[in-house]
Amino acid sequence: MSKTEFEFTDDVKYLKGVGPTKAKSLSKINISNMYDLLTHYPRAYEDWSNITPIINLLDNESVVIVGTLSRPEKIITRTGLTIIKATLDDGTGKISLNWFNQDYLMTKLREGMRLVVIGKVKVEGLFGNATMSQIKSFSILDEGEVPQLGVMPIYPSTGTLTQGFFRTAIKNLLNKMPTLKEILPQDLLDELQLISLDTAARAIHFPADRIQLDEARRRLAFDELFLIQCGLMMIKRQATEESLGVAHKKNGNLVKQVLEGLPFKLTKDQKKTFAAVAKDMESETPMRRLIQGDVGSGKTAVAMLALVKAVENGYQGAFMAPTEILAAQHYEKFSKQLTGLGIRIGLLSSKVTASKKKKEEIYKKIAEHEVDILIGTHAIIQEGVTFANLGLVVTDEQHRFGVSQRSSLEKKSAILPDMLVMTATPIPRTMVLTVYGDLDVSLIKELPPGRKPVQTFVRGVKSREKVYSFVHDEILKGRQAYVVCPLIERSESEKLSNVDPATEMYEMFRLGTFRDVNCALLHGKMKPREKDEIMEKFRAGEIDLLVSTTVVEVGVDVPNATVMVVENAERFGLAQLHQLRGRVGRGAESSYCILISDGKAEHSKERLNAMKTISDGFKLADIDLKLRGPGQFFGEAQHGLPDLKIADVFRDVEILVAANDAAKKFIDDEKKLEYFAALKKNLALAYGDKFQQITEA
Ligand code: ADP
Ligand code: MG
């Protein structure tokens, strides 16, 4: 293959030094083509610019040395310490190496291996015997590999793939790869002082020095965020500007009547949000709006008004909830408020669709406009559901649905319906840009009046009995309580850990502390019908104590529940704990959230303590992001976008904002059209079918 024939989509197995066997191992870490390998970025770097000959070593110096290893020996000291001992010889001299308590090295280190070792040296005695007992890191060189001077990349790896393999393979790739064409316009590069793509793509692997490494990282992080921003904006543009939406222009009496019928007055934020939604709905451009608001801030009330507005204009509305329980709950509430005004509410859930007759019945009603507002779960986006006249789609807790599911709903109708997305996950502002770059955002910060803050405590496992006797007292007072556990059952790998799964806790309670009250177990492996039944009983007050997994996390409303206990609380994210806490404090009584944890790690304590003093979900999310990083905060499954390979939305806030600004300008600038083909190609390379709609358009 000549250089000009190089394609990023070529299989890695054709690369010199890779071959079919190594390619198979690479596929296990999602590297299948040249692009994947090029963007397999180092996880760290070691500075090998100054290799010191062993004969020149001085006492107390931190150095990099390269040499051949002698046979390693394992020694056990009288105090039970194990030491792996070996010497390293570089031809100028020898040094003894000591590794403490790292038995596994016996299987890794072998006589004759060549090693690059970084650490601090001791030189003692008459003959200047050198030893290194503080070994910071070491790399095994592949046979025949010559250590390069300079900043060396350390790659994320698995099993049999060595660092030497990655270095060689990527070096071969860089040699074979033609000079990369610039994908960003020169004026943008100048403005943001970004280095060229070609330089960055090479320097991220083998930088000349730290400065060039920083420049490369900055350029590639910008590209990554810019690409996602452009992709999301293109989706939005396709969905809005290029197609006609529904103009819900009429302002009749129905919304007014519903407002008057509400048992409360809207808060200022609710009013502001509904005004923004109404304005979007009245316009012919399809609405794409996200309502972000803490649990219980009254998002559903705003959604209901929007749906009524659609009905008032002669359209149908759809409301998609993440669980059956929630769909049923919304159905009940909506029916109570709206049926009296002649609005027909329908429920489509797996319970309904399980019966062929009922399913056909409701499908027919939807198709013939005998249902005005349809409430349901994923079932709403299934094949076969056809609306007569869909004007608005509301998605509740949307972070559980990906971008692709959002768009499959849009395809349900010939004209594009307005789309409103609600989330109670307090997504930090910087994340909103990456995850929801295609949506306008409204924020409901203020809670309805009269809410009592939930008192939060953090307790060690030792205090458990006290905690549960407190819970028992609350139940005797007529309240209900939740106990949430991180797991359903104990898996093989958790056999010895100190985690307490829901099933075991439930058995313990039922036979112990809570034998005189009604306990129930609820978890994700149960059948939807069983789950519904239990949740229904809990709502009706027939169950006092509900032991569950995080299935209760979203939106369930039981005002009489006043205690939320979370076991192994260190295993949950703060945003998630905040959601769980939001399950209580919904009624008139004082409520409590008790986090039980023996998490010893310093930052896990710090995290949990933040829950005691902070009740603002956004602040908690920021802390979580800072302490745990974005990967933990949002798994791929949740936001529907792959994890970022190089950018870090927390550290790179400035780059993110710059990328967002640049993308906005870029998308609107006709003169930039020539760059679009390259952009789409890169989106396809980087994200595959995640952006399929635009890359195939
Ligand atoms: P969210 O969907 O944001 O979790 P909901 O809309 O379900 O919140 O509201 C939570 C509770 O607060 C409901 O019981 C609702 O009736 C009530 N509520 C909503 N808005 C107000 C308000 N402005 N004043 C008083 N109570 C309200
Ligand atoms: Mg809700």
mmCIF file of C-alpha atoms in Angstrom, residues 297 538 578:
data_model
loop_
_atom_site.group_PDB
_atom_site.id
_atom_site.type_symbol
_atom_site.label_atom_id
_atom_site.label_comp_id
_atom_site.label_asym_id
_atom_site.label_seq_id
_atom_site.Cartn_x
_atom_site.Cartn_y
_atom_site.Cartn_z
ATOM 1 C CA SER A 297 -39.463 21.930 41.583
ATOM 2 C CA PHE A 538 -46.424 1.505 49.071
ATOM 3 C CA HIS A 578 -29.652 13.895 45.817
#
